[in-house]
Amino acid sequence: MNPDNNITQEQLEQIERYLQDTMPDEQRRQFEHQLQSDKDFRLLVEDVKVMLLGVESASLKSNLEQFHDEMVPVRTLNESESSKTDIPTKKTPPKILKYLTAAAIVIFIGAFWLESRSSTTDRLYAKHFKPDPGLPTTMGATQNFKFYDAMVNYKQGEYEIAISKWETLLSSEQKNDTLHYFMGVAHLADGNEKKAIDYLQKLTENGSNSFKKETAYYLGLAYLKADNVEDAKKYLTFSETESAQQLLSELND
């Protein structure tokens, strides 16, 4: 499935050919092989099937309403009514009405589909995200007071203050993996997954990163919050922590 939960025109047409049994035999075999081996693709096909059924239902409803209108008997006019001048009104042609109704159904189902996907990732993120507990601050008096002063704010949930203080250290601590790690986690705890990804993604390129597993775990959570399930799974796999494995299991269910 597309990581952003969107479907391309090519995918939609391919799935539609399969569901309508107009796909060549070789393409059908390849398509069905992917159905068996790719769970996300199988879910996508089911979603499209529901969407197309909605379009068909809308078209049927429109046709039935048109049939009903045509069967209504013409009312007999009395003398006072017959003297009135008829004012013509514009009516939407039945065929256009049918397609407009179908389009509305498609939009509604598509929005429901995206919302349901998004709500699942939001639920899993809320269930599994907990900020890193942070480092002991007893060392702050002798080692890098500014860093540990900000750590106090971080551990108290004052993420914006901690970030602001840590930012003043970045120019002189560009290779400090601890600083970059907590900047990423603090941004994620503050609700800014994009900033978190910026810091944590760069940290994965540092072979000497002291927080390798933790970085991968929180990067996976950041991508999950950004509704990018594919990258979330990738970095959760890299983490190899128990928390990451539990979240991966729920994502794959």
mmCIF file of N, CA, C and O in Angstrom, residues 12 50-62 94-112:
data_model
loop_
_atom_site.group_PDB
_atom_site.id
_atom_site.type_symbol
_atom_site.label_atom_id
_atom_site.label_comp_id
_atom_site.label_asym_id
_atom_site.label_seq_id
_atom_site.Cartn_x
_atom_site.Cartn_y
_atom_site.Cartn_z
ATOM 1 N N LEU A 12 -5.681 2.134 -9.389
ATOM 2 C CA LEU A 12 -7.137 2.054 -9.395
ATOM 3 C C LEU A 12 -7.642 1.347 -10.647
ATOM 4 O O LEU A 12 -8.517 0.476 -10.577
ATOM 5 N N VAL A 50 -14.941 -1.939 -2.087
ATOM 6 C CA VAL A 50 -16.020 -1.273 -1.354
ATOM 7 C C VAL A 50 -16.382 0.049 -2.026
ATOM 8 O O VAL A 50 -17.550 0.395 -2.174
ATOM 9 N N MET A 51 -15.333 0.785 -2.472
ATOM 10 C CA MET A 51 -15.560 2.064 -3.128
ATOM 11 C C MET A 51 -16.378 1.890 -4.406
ATOM 12 O O MET A 51 -17.337 2.615 -4.666
ATOM 13 N N LEU A 52 -16.013 0.897 -5.228
ATOM 14 C CA LEU A 52 -16.714 0.664 -6.489
ATOM 15 C C LEU A 52 -18.146 0.195 -6.249
ATOM 16 O O LEU A 52 -19.059 0.556 -6.991
ATOM 17 N N LEU A 53 -18.346 -0.605 -5.211
ATOM 18 C CA LEU A 53 -19.705 -1.021 -4.867
ATOM 19 C C LEU A 53 -20.547 0.187 -4.477
ATOM 20 O O LEU A 53 -21.740 0.260 -4.776
ATOM 21 N N GLY A 54 -19.906 1.152 -3.809
ATOM 22 C CA GLY A 54 -20.616 2.377 -3.444
ATOM 23 C C GLY A 54 -21.041 3.155 -4.665
ATOM 24 O O GLY A 54 -22.137 3.708 -4.731
ATOM 25 N N VAL A 55 -20.169 3.219 -5.668
ATOM 26 C CA VAL A 55 -20.500 3.907 -6.916
ATOM 27 C C VAL A 55 -21.669 3.217 -7.607
ATOM 28 O O VAL A 55 -22.603 3.860 -8.084
ATOM 29 N N GLU A 56 -21.615 1.895 -7.650
ATOM 30 C CA GLU A 56 -22.699 1.143 -8.294
ATOM 31 C C GLU A 56 -24.019 1.351 -7.565
ATOM 32 O O GLU A 56 -25.071 1.497 -8.180
ATOM 33 N N SER A 57 -23.939 1.371 -6.224
ATOM 34 C CA SER A 57 -25.164 1.576 -5.448
ATOM 35 C C SER A 57 -25.740 2.957 -5.699
ATOM 36 O O SER A 57 -26.954 3.137 -5.815
ATOM 37 N N ALA A 58 -24.854 3.951 -5.799
ATOM 38 C CA ALA A 58 -25.316 5.312 -6.057
ATOM 39 C C ALA A 58 -25.978 5.407 -7.425
ATOM 40 O O ALA A 58 -27.002 6.061 -7.594
ATOM 41 N N SER A 59 -25.389 4.746 -8.422
ATOM 42 C CA SER A 59 -25.948 4.764 -9.770
ATOM 43 C C SER A 59 -27.315 4.083 -9.795
ATOM 44 O O SER A 59 -28.260 4.561 -10.425
ATOM 45 N N LEU A 60 -27.427 2.965 -9.091
ATOM 46 C CA LEU A 60 -28.694 2.241 -9.032
ATOM 47 C C LEU A 60 -29.760 3.103 -8.364
ATOM 48 O O LEU A 60 -30.898 3.193 -8.842
ATOM 49 N N LYS A 61 -29.384 3.755 -7.262
ATOM 50 C CA LYS A 61 -30.337 4.609 -6.566
ATOM 51 C C LYS A 61 -30.819 5.741 -7.476
ATOM 52 O O LYS A 61 -31.999 6.069 -7.516
ATOM 53 N N SER A 62 -29.868 6.333 -8.216
ATOM 54 C CA SER A 62 -30.232 7.426 -9.120
ATOM 55 C C SER A 62 -31.184 6.948 -10.206
ATOM 56 O O SER A 62 -32.160 7.621 -10.537
ATOM 57 N N PRO A 94 -30.707 13.609 -15.969
ATOM 58 C CA PRO A 94 -30.538 12.400 -15.156
ATOM 59 C C PRO A 94 -29.136 11.806 -15.219
ATOM 60 O O PRO A 94 -28.608 11.363 -14.210
ATOM 61 N N LYS A 95 -28.525 11.791 -16.406
ATOM 62 C CA LYS A 95 -27.192 11.179 -16.515
ATOM 63 C C LYS A 95 -26.169 11.963 -15.717
ATOM 64 O O LYS A 95 -25.322 11.397 -15.040
ATOM 65 N N ILE A 96 -26.235 13.308 -15.783
ATOM 66 C CA ILE A 96 -25.299 14.132 -15.032
ATOM 67 C C ILE A 96 -25.533 13.946 -13.539
ATOM 68 O O ILE A 96 -24.597 13.837 -12.745
ATOM 69 N N LEU A 97 -26.824 13.906 -13.145
ATOM 70 C CA LEU A 97 -27.161 13.704 -11.748
ATOM 71 C C LEU A 97 -26.595 12.380 -11.242
ATOM 72 O O LEU A 97 -26.070 12.288 -10.132
ATOM 73 N N LYS A 98 -26.679 11.358 -12.104
ATOM 74 C CA LYS A 98 -26.170 10.034 -11.722
ATOM 75 C C LYS A 98 -24.679 10.091 -11.424
ATOM 76 O O LYS A 98 -24.210 9.584 -10.404
ATOM 77 N N TYR A 99 -23.923 10.745 -12.293
ATOM 78 C CA TYR A 99 -22.475 10.790 -12.110
ATOM 79 C C TYR A 99 -22.084 11.703 -10.950
ATOM 80 O O TYR A 99 -21.096 11.444 -10.260
ATOM 81 N N LEU A 100 -22.861 12.776 -10.741
ATOM 82 C CA LEU A 100 -22.573 13.638 -9.601
ATOM 83 C C LEU A 100 -22.793 12.894 -8.291
ATOM 84 O O LEU A 100 -22.010 13.013 -7.348
ATOM 85 N N THR A 101 -23.863 12.125 -8.241
ATOM 86 C CA THR A 101 -24.146 11.340 -7.044
ATOM 87 C C THR A 101 -23.051 10.305 -6.817
ATOM 88 O O THR A 101 -22.578 10.107 -5.696
ATOM 89 N N ALA A 102 -22.652 9.632 -7.883
ATOM 90 C CA ALA A 102 -21.601 8.623 -7.771
ATOM 91 C C ALA A 102 -20.294 9.255 -7.306
ATOM 92 O O ALA A 102 -19.584 8.695 -6.469
ATOM 93 N N ALA A 103 -19.977 10.431 -7.856
ATOM 94 C CA ALA A 103 -18.739 11.110 -7.464
ATOM 95 C C ALA A 103 -18.765 11.480 -5.993
ATOM 96 O O ALA A 103 -17.759 11.362 -5.292
ATOM 97 N N ALA A 104 -19.924 11.919 -5.512
ATOM 98 C CA ALA A 104 -20.044 12.273 -4.099
ATOM 99 C C ALA A 104 -19.816 11.056 -3.211
ATOM 100 O O ALA A 104 -19.171 11.135 -2.163
ATOM 101 N N ILE A 105 -20.339 9.910 -3.647
ATOM 102 C CA ILE A 105 -20.150 8.677 -2.889
ATOM 103 C C ILE A 105 -18.672 8.300 -2.848
ATOM 104 O O ILE A 105 -18.129 7.904 -1.814
ATOM 105 N N VAL A 106 -18.002 8.419 -3.997
ATOM 106 C CA VAL A 106 -16.571 8.091 -4.064
ATOM 107 C C VAL A 106 -15.778 8.965 -3.108
ATOM 108 O O VAL A 106 -14.911 8.494 -2.372
ATOM 109 N N ILE A 107 -16.072 10.273 -3.118
ATOM 110 C CA ILE A 107 -15.360 11.203 -2.238
ATOM 111 C C ILE A 107 -15.607 10.857 -0.785
ATOM 112 O O ILE A 107 -14.688 10.835 0.035
ATOM 113 N N PHE A 108 -16.853 10.538 -0.457
ATOM 114 C CA PHE A 108 -17.186 10.202 0.925
ATOM 115 C C PHE A 108 -16.469 8.940 1.382
ATOM 116 O O PHE A 108 -15.881 8.897 2.456
ATOM 117 N N ILE A 109 -16.515 7.904 0.546
ATOM 118 C CA ILE A 109 -15.875 6.639 0.910
ATOM 119 C C ILE A 109 -14.363 6.816 0.997
ATOM 120 O O ILE A 109 -13.708 6.284 1.896
ATOM 121 N N GLY A 110 -13.794 7.584 0.041
ATOM 122 C CA GLY A 110 -12.357 7.829 0.075
ATOM 123 C C GLY A 110 -11.951 8.551 1.347
ATOM 124 O O GLY A 110 -10.943 8.216 1.973
ATOM 125 N N ALA A 111 -12.741 9.551 1.750
ATOM 126 C CA ALA A 111 -12.433 10.294 2.973
ATOM 127 C C ALA A 111 -12.555 9.389 4.197
ATOM 128 O O ALA A 111 -11.740 9.439 5.115
ATOM 129 N N PHE A 112 -13.588 8.522 4.197
ATOM 130 C CA PHE A 112 -13.768 7.587 5.305
ATOM 131 C C PHE A 112 -12.606 6.613 5.386
ATOM 132 O O PHE A 112 -12.116 6.286 6.465
#
